[in-house]
Amino acid sequence: MSEKLLITQFNNKDLCVFCEGMEVKEIRCAGESSEAVLGDVYIGRVEKIREDIHAAFVEIGPGKSCFFHLEEAKNSIFTARYGNKPLNYGDELIVQVSREGFGEKLPSVTGNISLTGEYSVLTSGKKTFGVSHRIPQAKRDSLYQLLSDRCTDDFGFVIRTNAVSASDSQIISEMEELTQELEALKAKAVTRKCFSLLKKAVPDYEKAVIDLNKEGETEIITDIPEIYDKLQVLLQKKYPEFTVKLRFYDDKMLSLAALYDLKNVIHKALREKVWLKSGGFLIIQPTEAMTVIDVNSGKALARGKAAKRDLQYKINLEAAEEIPRQLRLRNLSGIIITDFINMDDDQRMQSIASHLDACLKKDPVTSKVVDITGLQLIEMTRKKVRKPLSDYFRYKPDMED
């Protein structure tokens, strides 16, 4: 099925919407300009060290405090150091925003600077070589043999899934560009004062284009004239070899948001209850500590013990497919606990967990099943990167704007 990227505005918010056909898979909202933007690189200053939680708090601007793991200090790039300890109050270092703030939680910064290209990611803290597991094994082995010696004592590389269709020369050329960019960033940091913004993250629409799967039929649609002009330049300059269709949507009778029913999609993504085709339903309840999901049989009925067991298995399988879709659409992350319909069959329960894990692996954000508890609760995790959709929109039962 063809992948589409919609770039539009809804309720005065800039949205990047990933679709398969007409089905919305993911919605990314642009944050406020005053916030720490994911990917921004600053010269930060250590304001507090908390050995009890193995963390530090690093300011990237007056009053803009961020969480920092102490274990990353040993690989960080310092511009000014005070004292002989690995990390000390007043130390200045290059940091990158790695996670947006969530609710009362501060944004996180990392000393592991990542510079992302189309085919590869340079990592200053992780000095190893890796290749996406989504690339076929033969191609992965070839890339390891060709490129693994390009890592140094200062940085490593991860080869992205997009590299599967790239030539060796294209990947090598990009890796050289990212290496030069890191050296330029370090040289720049020496001449700048604390809190300086060293590198602005690429715009959200460009991140979305980078993350597109360009293997199949891909289309980018926008109804924002200035974005359309910028995308024309971007595609021609960076991705001339891809047959990405760029289209400007200018229907005066039906907006792009209305065409893809974004109002209703967002409204449903803010509800607790999600109906399944079988008649069962999910209850999704995010909390401060975790997200709890309950699977219910709902309107689904069956007569006889065998039929009932088969129906429970069918609903659980359907839920195992729907839950990853909802996590991505709502951008829920962290610890997720799911209470599937209880089945007196360990083999079938394991089958549900395996199916759920396989569906989670399709998510661009790292997600996985961790364990099945003695109460048949399935524990999973999804990496925290962006804010949940509910942070940008409020649930309105009357569905009014």
mmCIF file of C-alpha atoms in Angstrom:
data_model
loop_
_atom_site.group_PDB
_atom_site.id
_atom_site.type_symbol
_atom_site.label_atom_id
_atom_site.label_comp_id
_atom_site.label_asym_id
_atom_site.label_seq_id
_atom_site.Cartn_x
_atom_site.Cartn_y
_atom_site.Cartn_z
ATOM 1 C CA MET A 1 0.000 0.000 0.000
ATOM 2 C CA SER A 2 1.269 3.471 -0.852
ATOM 3 C CA GLU A 3 2.589 5.711 1.904
ATOM 4 C CA LYS A 4 1.551 9.329 2.087
ATOM 5 C CA LEU A 5 2.842 12.255 4.088
ATOM 6 C CA LEU A 6 0.383 15.090 4.642
ATOM 7 C CA ILE A 7 1.757 18.429 5.795
ATOM 8 C CA THR A 8 -1.063 20.702 6.840
ATOM 9 C CA GLN A 9 -2.511 22.845 9.605
ATOM 10 C CA PHE A 10 -5.361 21.973 11.941
ATOM 11 C CA ASN A 11 -6.604 24.001 14.920
ATOM 12 C CA ASN A 12 -3.704 26.420 14.350
ATOM 13 C CA LYS A 13 -1.152 23.627 14.724
ATOM 14 C CA ASP A 14 1.318 22.401 12.114
ATOM 15 C CA LEU A 15 0.842 18.685 11.500
ATOM 16 C CA CYS A 16 2.853 16.008 9.715
ATOM 17 C CA VAL A 17 0.526 13.078 9.114
ATOM 18 C CA PHE A 18 1.686 9.654 7.919
ATOM 19 C CA CYS A 19 -0.929 7.612 6.056
ATOM 20 C CA GLU A 20 -1.245 4.300 4.262
ATOM 21 C CA GLY A 21 -3.837 4.886 1.604
ATOM 22 C CA MET A 22 -6.505 6.911 3.407
ATOM 23 C CA GLU A 23 -5.744 5.453 6.853
ATOM 24 C CA VAL A 24 -3.902 7.748 9.275
ATOM 25 C CA LYS A 25 -1.016 5.954 11.021
ATOM 26 C CA GLU A 26 0.812 8.746 12.849
ATOM 27 C CA ILE A 27 0.334 12.427 13.644
ATOM 28 C CA ARG A 28 3.267 14.640 14.597
ATOM 29 C CA CYS A 29 2.583 18.083 16.011
ATOM 30 C CA ALA A 30 5.088 20.920 15.995
ATOM 31 C CA GLY A 31 5.947 22.174 19.481
ATOM 32 C CA GLU A 32 5.878 25.756 20.673
ATOM 33 C CA SER A 33 8.824 27.863 19.536
ATOM 34 C CA SER A 34 9.783 28.553 23.171
ATOM 35 C CA GLU A 35 10.253 24.852 23.931
ATOM 36 C CA ALA A 36 13.403 22.770 23.713
ATOM 37 C CA VAL A 37 13.025 21.266 20.260
ATOM 38 C CA LEU A 38 13.952 17.652 19.685
ATOM 39 C CA GLY A 39 17.382 17.512 18.003
ATOM 40 C CA ASP A 40 18.547 21.035 18.901
ATOM 41 C CA VAL A 41 22.218 21.191 19.988
ATOM 42 C CA TYR A 42 23.322 23.627 22.730
ATOM 43 C CA ILE A 43 26.239 24.479 24.960
ATOM 44 C CA GLY A 44 24.722 23.522 28.309
ATOM 45 C CA ARG A 45 25.898 24.104 31.863
ATOM 46 C CA VAL A 46 25.611 21.702 34.804
ATOM 47 C CA GLU A 47 23.462 23.293 37.485
ATOM 48 C CA LYS A 48 22.945 20.339 39.816
ATOM 49 C CA ILE A 49 24.190 16.773 40.276
ATOM 50 C CA ARG A 50 22.027 14.092 41.899
ATOM 51 C CA GLU A 51 24.117 11.012 42.620
ATOM 52 C CA ASP A 52 21.090 9.298 44.239
ATOM 53 C CA ILE A 53 19.280 9.109 40.901
ATOM 54 C CA HIS A 54 22.496 8.966 38.853
ATOM 55 C CA ALA A 55 21.556 12.133 36.992
ATOM 56 C CA ALA A 56 22.416 15.762 36.529
ATOM 57 C CA PHE A 57 20.367 18.784 35.581
ATOM 58 C CA VAL A 58 21.790 20.799 32.732
ATOM 59 C CA GLU A 59 20.626 24.269 31.750
ATOM 60 C CA ILE A 60 20.420 25.066 28.032
ATOM 61 C CA GLY A 61 19.201 28.593 28.699
ATOM 62 C CA PRO A 62 18.324 30.762 31.706
ATOM 63 C CA GLY A 63 15.727 28.791 33.643
ATOM 64 C CA LYS A 64 15.612 26.008 31.000
ATOM 65 C CA SER A 65 16.657 22.937 32.929
ATOM 66 C CA CYS A 66 16.970 19.469 31.369
ATOM 67 C CA PHE A 67 17.547 15.940 32.661
ATOM 68 C CA PHE A 68 20.945 14.358 31.900
ATOM 69 C CA HIS A 69 22.123 10.787 32.685
ATOM 70 C CA LEU A 70 25.479 10.803 34.507
ATOM 71 C CA GLU A 71 26.699 7.744 32.598
ATOM 72 C CA GLU A 72 26.850 9.847 29.442
ATOM 73 C CA ALA A 73 29.332 12.299 30.925
ATOM 74 C CA LYS A 74 32.354 10.125 30.107
ATOM 75 C CA ASN A 75 31.672 10.417 26.371
ATOM 76 C CA SER A 76 30.526 14.042 26.336
ATOM 77 C CA ILE A 77 32.280 16.883 24.541
ATOM 78 C CA PHE A 78 33.226 19.566 27.099
ATOM 79 C CA THR A 79 33.898 23.207 26.277
ATOM 80 C CA ALA A 80 34.818 24.098 29.877
ATOM 81 C CA ARG A 81 35.473 21.820 32.872
ATOM 82 C CA TYR A 82 35.850 22.593 36.552
ATOM 83 C CA GLY A 83 37.400 20.119 38.986
ATOM 84 C CA ASN A 84 38.710 16.596 38.493
ATOM 85 C CA LYS A 85 35.417 14.746 38.857
ATOM 86 C CA PRO A 86 33.810 13.203 35.764
ATOM 87 C CA LEU A 87 31.092 15.842 35.981
ATOM 88 C CA ASN A 88 30.960 18.870 38.246
ATOM 89 C CA TYR A 89 28.798 21.902 38.916
ATOM 90 C CA GLY A 90 29.489 24.601 36.340
ATOM 91 C CA ASP A 91 30.891 22.278 33.665
ATOM 92 C CA GLU A 92 29.923 23.341 30.154
ATOM 93 C CA LEU A 93 29.356 20.710 27.479
ATOM 94 C CA ILE A 94 27.692 20.121 24.141
ATOM 95 C CA VAL A 95 24.260 18.568 24.582
ATOM 96 C CA GLN A 96 21.399 17.637 22.273
ATOM 97 C CA VAL A 97 17.704 17.553 23.150
ATOM 98 C CA SER A 98 16.851 13.825 23.056
ATOM 99 C CA ARG A 99 13.323 13.886 24.469
ATOM 100 C CA GLU A 100 10.652 16.534 24.766
ATOM 101 C CA GLY A 101 9.187 17.444 28.152
ATOM 102 C CA PHE A 102 6.123 15.408 29.191
ATOM 103 C CA GLY A 103 3.643 16.898 31.639
ATOM 104 C CA GLU A 104 5.681 17.774 34.730
ATOM 105 C CA LYS A 105 8.769 15.975 33.430
ATOM 106 C CA LEU A 106 11.655 18.021 32.118
ATOM 107 C CA PRO A 107 13.077 17.590 28.614
ATOM 108 C CA SER A 108 16.083 15.277 28.414
ATOM 109 C CA VAL A 109 19.430 16.120 26.862
ATOM 110 C CA THR A 110 22.246 13.812 25.895
ATOM 111 C CA GLY A 111 25.980 14.171 25.458
ATOM 112 C CA ASN A 112 25.751 11.628 22.652
ATOM 113 C CA ILE A 113 25.350 13.982 19.709
ATOM 114 C CA SER A 114 23.514 12.395 16.782
ATOM 115 C CA LEU A 115 23.762 13.844 13.290
ATOM 116 C CA THR A 116 21.178 12.237 11.044
ATOM 117 C CA GLY A 117 21.436 11.787 7.313
ATOM 118 C CA GLU A 118 19.273 9.982 4.805
ATOM 119 C CA TYR A 119 21.226 6.711 5.049
ATOM 120 C CA SER A 120 23.218 6.956 8.271
ATOM 121 C CA VAL A 121 23.434 8.490 11.724
ATOM 122 C CA LEU A 122 26.707 9.658 13.260
ATOM 123 C CA THR A 123 26.832 9.189 17.041
ATOM 124 C CA SER A 124 29.534 10.926 19.066
ATOM 125 C CA GLY A 125 28.965 8.962 22.287
ATOM 126 C CA LYS A 126 28.318 5.484 20.905
ATOM 127 C CA LYS A 127 31.518 4.691 19.046
ATOM 128 C CA THR A 128 30.400 1.459 17.447
ATOM 129 C CA PHE A 129 29.043 0.490 14.040
ATOM 130 C CA GLY A 130 25.510 -0.778 13.563
ATOM 131 C CA VAL A 131 23.128 -1.581 10.736
ATOM 132 C CA SER A 132 19.332 -1.505 10.865
ATOM 133 C CA HIS A 133 17.835 -4.945 11.467
ATOM 134 C CA ARG A 134 15.235 -4.158 8.828
ATOM 135 C CA ILE A 135 17.886 -4.404 6.117
ATOM 136 C CA PRO A 136 18.174 -7.939 4.632
ATOM 137 C CA GLN A 137 21.002 -10.001 6.143
ATOM 138 C CA ALA A 138 23.074 -10.226 2.943
ATOM 139 C CA LYS A 139 23.032 -6.435 2.537
ATOM 140 C CA ARG A 140 23.800 -5.978 6.247
ATOM 141 C CA ASP A 141 26.847 -8.226 6.014
ATOM 142 C CA SER A 142 28.059 -6.296 2.975
ATOM 143 C CA LEU A 143 27.657 -2.945 4.747
ATOM 144 C CA TYR A 144 29.516 -4.205 7.833
ATOM 145 C CA GLN A 145 32.416 -5.352 5.680
ATOM 146 C CA LEU A 146 32.550 -2.112 3.692
ATOM 147 C CA LEU A 147 31.924 0.556 6.320
ATOM 148 C CA SER A 148 32.658 -0.648 9.860
ATOM 149 C CA ASP A 149 36.242 0.688 9.807
ATOM 150 C CA ARG A 150 34.940 4.248 9.380
ATOM 151 C CA CYS A 151 34.189 4.495 13.108
ATOM 152 C CA THR A 152 36.874 6.179 15.231
ATOM 153 C CA ASP A 153 37.656 6.823 18.884
ATOM 154 C CA ASP A 154 35.490 9.957 18.578
ATOM 155 C CA PHE A 155 32.305 8.676 16.940
ATOM 156 C CA GLY A 156 30.391 5.726 15.522
ATOM 157 C CA PHE A 157 27.760 5.167 12.843
ATOM 158 C CA VAL A 158 24.386 3.499 12.472
ATOM 159 C CA ILE A 159 23.235 2.654 8.950
ATOM 160 C CA ARG A 160 19.526 3.411 8.505
ATOM 161 C CA THR A 161 16.881 1.311 6.769
ATOM 162 C CA ASN A 162 16.801 3.794 3.870
ATOM 163 C CA ALA A 163 20.318 2.651 2.932
ATOM 164 C CA VAL A 164 18.911 -0.591 1.518
ATOM 165 C CA SER A 165 18.346 1.109 -1.846
ATOM 166 C CA ALA A 166 21.407 3.384 -1.791
ATOM 167 C CA SER A 167 24.698 2.797 -3.542
ATOM 168 C CA ASP A 168 27.916 2.328 -1.567
ATOM 169 C CA SER A 169 29.238 5.650 -2.866
ATOM 170 C CA GLN A 170 26.114 7.499 -1.713
ATOM 171 C CA ILE A 171 26.412 6.098 1.802
ATOM 172 C CA ILE A 172 30.156 6.796 2.021
ATOM 173 C CA SER A 173 29.701 10.346 0.742
ATOM 174 C CA GLU A 174 27.053 11.061 3.356
ATOM 175 C CA MET A 175 29.159 9.565 6.162
ATOM 176 C CA GLU A 176 32.021 11.873 5.174
ATOM 177 C CA GLU A 177 29.660 14.867 5.222
ATOM 178 C CA LEU A 178 28.413 13.975 8.711
ATOM 179 C CA THR A 179 32.011 13.580 9.941
ATOM 180 C CA GLN A 180 32.865 17.064 8.649
ATOM 181 C CA GLU A 181 29.702 18.436 10.266
ATOM 182 C CA LEU A 182 30.711 17.052 13.677
ATOM 183 C CA GLU A 183 34.196 18.566 13.423
ATOM 184 C CA ALA A 184 32.701 21.924 12.428
ATOM 185 C CA LEU A 185 30.283 21.747 15.364
ATOM 186 C CA LYS A 186 33.096 21.103 17.852
ATOM 187 C CA ALA A 187 35.191 23.954 16.417
ATOM 188 C CA LYS A 188 32.195 26.279 16.583
ATOM 189 C CA ALA A 189 31.498 25.373 20.235
ATOM 190 C CA VAL A 190 34.952 26.572 21.337
ATOM 191 C CA THR A 191 34.196 30.099 20.126
ATOM 192 C CA ARG A 192 30.643 30.388 21.527
ATOM 193 C CA LYS A 193 29.398 31.278 24.996
ATOM 194 C CA CYS A 194 27.280 29.076 27.251
ATOM 195 C CA PHE A 195 23.646 28.480 26.205
ATOM 196 C CA SER A 196 24.478 29.107 22.551
ATOM 197 C CA LEU A 197 22.324 27.177 20.080
ATOM 198 C CA LEU A 198 24.974 25.407 17.981
ATOM 199 C CA LYS A 199 22.677 23.539 15.631
ATOM 200 C CA LYS A 200 18.982 24.000 15.013
ATOM 201 C CA ALA A 201 17.058 20.782 14.435
ATOM 202 C CA VAL A 202 15.789 20.394 10.902
ATOM 203 C CA PRO A 203 12.148 21.495 10.482
ATOM 204 C CA ASP A 204 9.472 18.944 11.346
ATOM 205 C CA TYR A 205 8.421 18.560 7.728
ATOM 206 C CA GLU A 206 12.020 17.721 6.727
ATOM 207 C CA LYS A 207 12.307 15.143 9.550
ATOM 208 C CA ALA A 208 9.098 13.594 8.262
ATOM 209 C CA VAL A 209 10.485 13.420 4.708
ATOM 210 C CA ILE A 210 13.673 11.755 6.007
ATOM 211 C CA ASP A 211 11.571 9.161 7.850
ATOM 212 C CA LEU A 212 9.449 8.291 4.827
ATOM 213 C CA ASN A 213 9.788 4.790 3.439
ATOM 214 C CA LYS A 214 10.957 5.587 -0.082
ATOM 215 C CA GLU A 215 11.042 1.975 -1.222
ATOM 216 C CA GLY A 216 7.439 1.877 -2.405
ATOM 217 C CA GLU A 217 5.082 4.383 -3.933
ATOM 218 C CA THR A 218 5.374 7.540 -1.843
ATOM 219 C CA GLU A 219 3.454 10.785 -2.056
ATOM 220 C CA ILE A 220 3.822 14.074 -0.176
ATOM 221 C CA ILE A 221 0.800 16.352 -0.112
ATOM 222 C CA THR A 222 0.636 19.822 1.409
ATOM 223 C CA ASP A 223 -1.736 22.760 1.297
ATOM 224 C CA ILE A 224 0.806 25.235 2.706
ATOM 225 C CA PRO A 225 2.358 27.211 -0.209
ATOM 226 C CA GLU A 226 5.656 28.070 1.526
ATOM 227 C CA ILE A 227 6.153 24.451 2.620
ATOM 228 C CA TYR A 228 5.457 23.258 -0.923
ATOM 229 C CA ASP A 229 8.152 25.607 -2.280
ATOM 230 C CA LYS A 230 10.662 24.431 0.333
ATOM 231 C CA LEU A 231 9.870 20.778 -0.351
ATOM 232 C CA GLN A 232 10.476 21.236 -4.066
ATOM 233 C CA VAL A 233 13.971 22.541 -3.324
ATOM 234 C CA LEU A 234 14.619 19.873 -0.663
ATOM 235 C CA LEU A 235 13.579 16.938 -2.849
ATOM 236 C CA GLN A 236 15.510 18.193 -5.845
ATOM 237 C CA LYS A 237 18.647 18.857 -3.824
ATOM 238 C CA LYS A 238 18.753 15.877 -1.444
ATOM 239 C CA TYR A 239 16.590 13.165 -2.959
ATOM 240 C CA PRO A 240 16.637 13.551 -6.747
ATOM 241 C CA GLU A 241 16.859 9.792 -7.283
ATOM 242 C CA PHE A 242 13.598 9.019 -5.459
ATOM 243 C CA THR A 243 10.314 8.961 -7.329
ATOM 244 C CA VAL A 244 8.533 10.814 -4.541
ATOM 245 C CA LYS A 245 5.417 12.544 -5.797
ATOM 246 C CA LEU A 246 5.000 16.034 -4.407
ATOM 247 C CA ARG A 247 1.566 17.567 -4.785
ATOM 248 C CA PHE A 248 0.077 20.889 -3.751
ATOM 249 C CA TYR A 249 -3.508 20.521 -2.572
ATOM 250 C CA ASP A 250 -5.640 23.558 -3.400
ATOM 251 C CA ASP A 251 -9.262 22.381 -3.350
ATOM 252 C CA LYS A 252 -11.256 25.360 -2.032
ATOM 253 C CA MET A 253 -14.346 23.247 -1.330
ATOM 254 C CA LEU A 254 -12.720 20.567 0.839
ATOM 255 C CA SER A 255 -9.646 21.165 2.973
ATOM 256 C CA LEU A 256 -6.838 18.607 3.187
ATOM 257 C CA ALA A 257 -7.624 18.052 6.870
ATOM 258 C CA ALA A 258 -11.273 17.437 6.018
ATOM 259 C CA LEU A 259 -10.412 15.080 3.143
ATOM 260 C CA TYR A 260 -8.545 12.789 5.548
ATOM 261 C CA ASP A 261 -11.076 13.398 8.343
ATOM 262 C CA LEU A 262 -8.357 14.530 10.735
ATOM 263 C CA LYS A 263 -10.877 16.061 13.134
ATOM 264 C CA ASN A 264 -12.568 12.708 13.663
ATOM 265 C CA VAL A 265 -9.265 10.777 13.697
ATOM 266 C CA ILE A 266 -7.856 13.020 16.436
ATOM 267 C CA HIS A 267 -11.139 12.939 18.353
ATOM 268 C CA LYS A 268 -11.140 9.122 18.379
ATOM 269 C CA ALA A 269 -7.452 9.030 19.315
ATOM 270 C CA LEU A 270 -8.272 10.987 22.483
ATOM 271 C CA ARG A 271 -11.041 8.622 23.600
ATOM 272 C CA GLU A 272 -10.474 5.920 26.194
ATOM 273 C CA LYS A 273 -12.587 3.364 24.344
ATOM 274 C CA VAL A 274 -11.578 1.834 20.998
ATOM 275 C CA TRP A 275 -14.016 -0.574 19.342
ATOM 276 C CA LEU A 276 -12.728 -3.673 17.553
ATOM 277 C CA LYS A 277 -14.350 -5.203 14.467
ATOM 278 C CA SER A 278 -15.209 -8.358 16.410
ATOM 279 C CA GLY A 279 -17.390 -6.397 18.840
ATOM 280 C CA GLY A 280 -14.763 -6.299 21.561
ATOM 281 C CA PHE A 281 -13.111 -3.082 22.686
ATOM 282 C CA LEU A 282 -10.008 -1.597 24.301
ATOM 283 C CA ILE A 283 -9.880 0.823 27.215
ATOM 284 C CA ILE A 284 -6.683 2.892 27.005
ATOM 285 C CA GLN A 285 -5.761 4.891 30.114
ATOM 286 C CA PRO A 286 -2.469 6.825 30.188
ATOM 287 C CA THR A 287 -1.216 7.687 33.678
ATOM 288 C CA GLU A 288 1.845 9.534 34.932
ATOM 289 C CA ALA A 289 3.747 6.288 35.548
ATOM 290 C CA MET A 290 2.507 4.064 32.718
ATOM 291 C CA THR A 291 -0.243 3.351 30.209
ATOM 292 C CA VAL A 292 -2.791 0.691 31.103
ATOM 293 C CA ILE A 293 -4.821 -1.085 28.386
ATOM 294 C CA ASP A 294 -7.755 -3.394 29.095
ATOM 295 C CA VAL A 295 -9.132 -5.770 26.440
ATOM 296 C CA ASN A 296 -12.851 -6.541 26.738
ATOM 297 C CA SER A 297 -15.208 -8.916 24.900
ATOM 298 C CA GLY A 298 -17.860 -6.188 24.635
ATOM 299 C CA LYS A 299 -20.701 -7.074 22.269
ATOM 300 C CA ALA A 300 -19.043 -10.247 20.988
ATOM 301 C CA LEU A 301 -21.011 -13.350 21.930
ATOM 302 C CA ALA A 302 -20.426 -17.094 21.560
ATOM 303 C CA ARG A 303 -22.294 -20.202 22.691
ATOM 304 C CA GLY A 304 -20.484 -23.139 24.189
ATOM 305 C CA LYS A 305 -17.113 -23.368 25.905
ATOM 306 C CA ALA A 306 -15.107 -24.157 22.765
ATOM 307 C CA ALA A 307 -16.704 -21.320 20.783
ATOM 308 C CA LYS A 308 -16.139 -18.944 23.693
ATOM 309 C CA ARG A 309 -12.461 -19.860 23.900
ATOM 310 C CA ASP A 310 -12.062 -19.349 20.156
ATOM 311 C CA LEU A 311 -13.825 -15.989 20.356
ATOM 312 C CA GLN A 312 -11.572 -14.821 23.209
ATOM 313 C CA TYR A 313 -8.517 -15.824 21.194
ATOM 314 C CA LYS A 314 -9.853 -13.990 18.131
ATOM 315 C CA ILE A 315 -10.522 -10.789 20.127
ATOM 316 C CA ASN A 316 -7.081 -10.960 21.739
ATOM 317 C CA LEU A 317 -5.417 -11.397 18.334
ATOM 318 C CA GLU A 318 -7.358 -8.419 16.979
ATOM 319 C CA ALA A 319 -6.352 -6.385 20.034
ATOM 320 C CA ALA A 320 -2.694 -7.368 19.523
ATOM 321 C CA GLU A 321 -2.881 -5.736 16.075
ATOM 322 C CA GLU A 322 -4.850 -2.675 17.150
ATOM 323 C CA ILE A 323 -2.779 -1.789 20.236
ATOM 324 C CA PRO A 324 0.469 -0.976 18.328
ATOM 325 C CA ARG A 325 -1.571 1.124 15.883
ATOM 326 C CA GLN A 326 -3.106 3.085 18.762
ATOM 327 C CA LEU A 327 0.245 3.557 20.517
ATOM 328 C CA ARG A 328 1.747 5.067 17.377
ATOM 329 C CA LEU A 329 -1.303 7.183 16.568
ATOM 330 C CA ARG A 330 -1.591 8.543 20.123
ATOM 331 C CA ASN A 331 2.205 8.568 20.576
ATOM 332 C CA LEU A 332 1.994 6.788 23.929
ATOM 333 C CA SER A 333 5.301 5.599 25.337
ATOM 334 C CA GLY A 334 7.165 4.353 28.369
ATOM 335 C CA ILE A 335 5.817 1.347 30.285
ATOM 336 C CA ILE A 336 2.610 -0.143 28.858
ATOM 337 C CA ILE A 337 0.644 -2.883 30.623
ATOM 338 C CA THR A 338 -2.105 -4.754 28.752
ATOM 339 C CA ASP A 339 -4.706 -6.969 30.374
ATOM 340 C CA PHE A 340 -5.862 -9.293 27.612
ATOM 341 C CA ILE A 341 -8.938 -11.462 28.027
ATOM 342 C CA ASN A 342 -7.849 -14.343 30.270
ATOM 343 C CA MET A 343 -7.402 -17.669 28.496
ATOM 344 C CA ASP A 344 -6.689 -21.000 30.183
ATOM 345 C CA ASP A 345 -4.185 -21.813 27.479
ATOM 346 C CA ASP A 346 -0.535 -20.807 27.951
ATOM 347 C CA GLN A 347 0.328 -21.701 24.368
ATOM 348 C CA ARG A 348 -2.326 -19.369 22.973
ATOM 349 C CA MET A 349 -1.280 -16.629 25.395
ATOM 350 C CA GLN A 350 2.291 -16.958 24.179
ATOM 351 C CA SER A 351 0.990 -16.790 20.617
ATOM 352 C CA ILE A 352 -0.781 -13.491 21.453
ATOM 353 C CA ALA A 353 2.434 -12.065 22.941
ATOM 354 C CA SER A 354 4.459 -13.121 19.873
ATOM 355 C CA HIS A 355 1.908 -11.593 17.507
ATOM 356 C CA LEU A 356 1.866 -8.377 19.547
ATOM 357 C CA ASP A 357 5.673 -8.186 19.483
ATOM 358 C CA ALA A 358 5.726 -8.708 15.703
ATOM 359 C CA CYS A 359 3.207 -5.860 15.246
ATOM 360 C CA LEU A 360 5.186 -3.589 17.595
ATOM 361 C CA LYS A 361 8.336 -4.103 15.512
ATOM 362 C CA LYS A 362 6.619 -2.358 12.568
ATOM 363 C CA ASP A 363 6.576 0.852 14.596
ATOM 364 C CA PRO A 364 9.365 3.318 13.589
ATOM 365 C CA VAL A 365 9.794 4.051 17.314
ATOM 366 C CA THR A 366 11.520 1.245 19.245
ATOM 367 C CA SER A 367 8.815 -0.895 20.883
ATOM 368 C CA LYS A 368 8.821 -4.430 22.267
ATOM 369 C CA VAL A 369 7.119 -6.975 24.501
ATOM 370 C CA VAL A 370 9.041 -7.446 27.750
ATOM 371 C CA ASP A 371 7.228 -10.166 29.682
ATOM 372 C CA ILE A 372 3.991 -11.988 30.519
ATOM 373 C CA THR A 373 3.233 -11.824 34.241
ATOM 374 C CA GLY A 374 1.692 -14.565 36.343
ATOM 375 C CA LEU A 375 -1.652 -12.771 36.006
ATOM 376 C CA GLN A 376 -1.368 -12.907 32.180
ATOM 377 C CA LEU A 377 -0.650 -9.174 31.954
ATOM 378 C CA ILE A 378 1.638 -8.369 29.046
ATOM 379 C CA GLU A 379 4.332 -5.786 29.733
ATOM 380 C CA MET A 380 5.802 -3.787 26.874
ATOM 381 C CA THR A 381 7.787 -0.612 26.347
ATOM 382 C CA ARG A 382 7.851 2.115 23.723
ATOM 383 C CA LYS A 383 10.682 4.618 23.594
ATOM 384 C CA LYS A 384 9.807 8.119 24.751
ATOM 385 C CA VAL A 385 10.650 10.661 22.073
ATOM 386 C CA ARG A 386 7.794 13.073 21.401
ATOM 387 C CA LYS A 387 4.877 14.312 23.436
ATOM 388 C CA PRO A 388 1.632 12.329 23.291
ATOM 389 C CA LEU A 389 -1.122 13.604 21.024
ATOM 390 C CA SER A 390 -3.219 14.465 24.077
ATOM 391 C CA ASP A 391 -0.699 17.180 25.029
ATOM 392 C CA TYR A 392 -1.661 19.116 21.905
ATOM 393 C CA PHE A 393 -5.407 18.490 21.702
ATOM 394 C CA ARG A 394 -8.194 18.276 24.262
ATOM 395 C CA TYR A 395 -10.933 15.681 24.096
ATOM 396 C CA LYS A 396 -14.238 17.346 23.194
ATOM 397 C CA PRO A 397 -17.326 15.120 23.322
ATOM 398 C CA ASP A 398 -19.276 17.490 21.100
ATOM 399 C CA MET A 399 -16.433 17.366 18.517
ATOM 400 C CA GLU A 400 -16.486 21.132 18.100
ATOM 401 C CA ASP A 401 -13.289 22.937 17.116
#
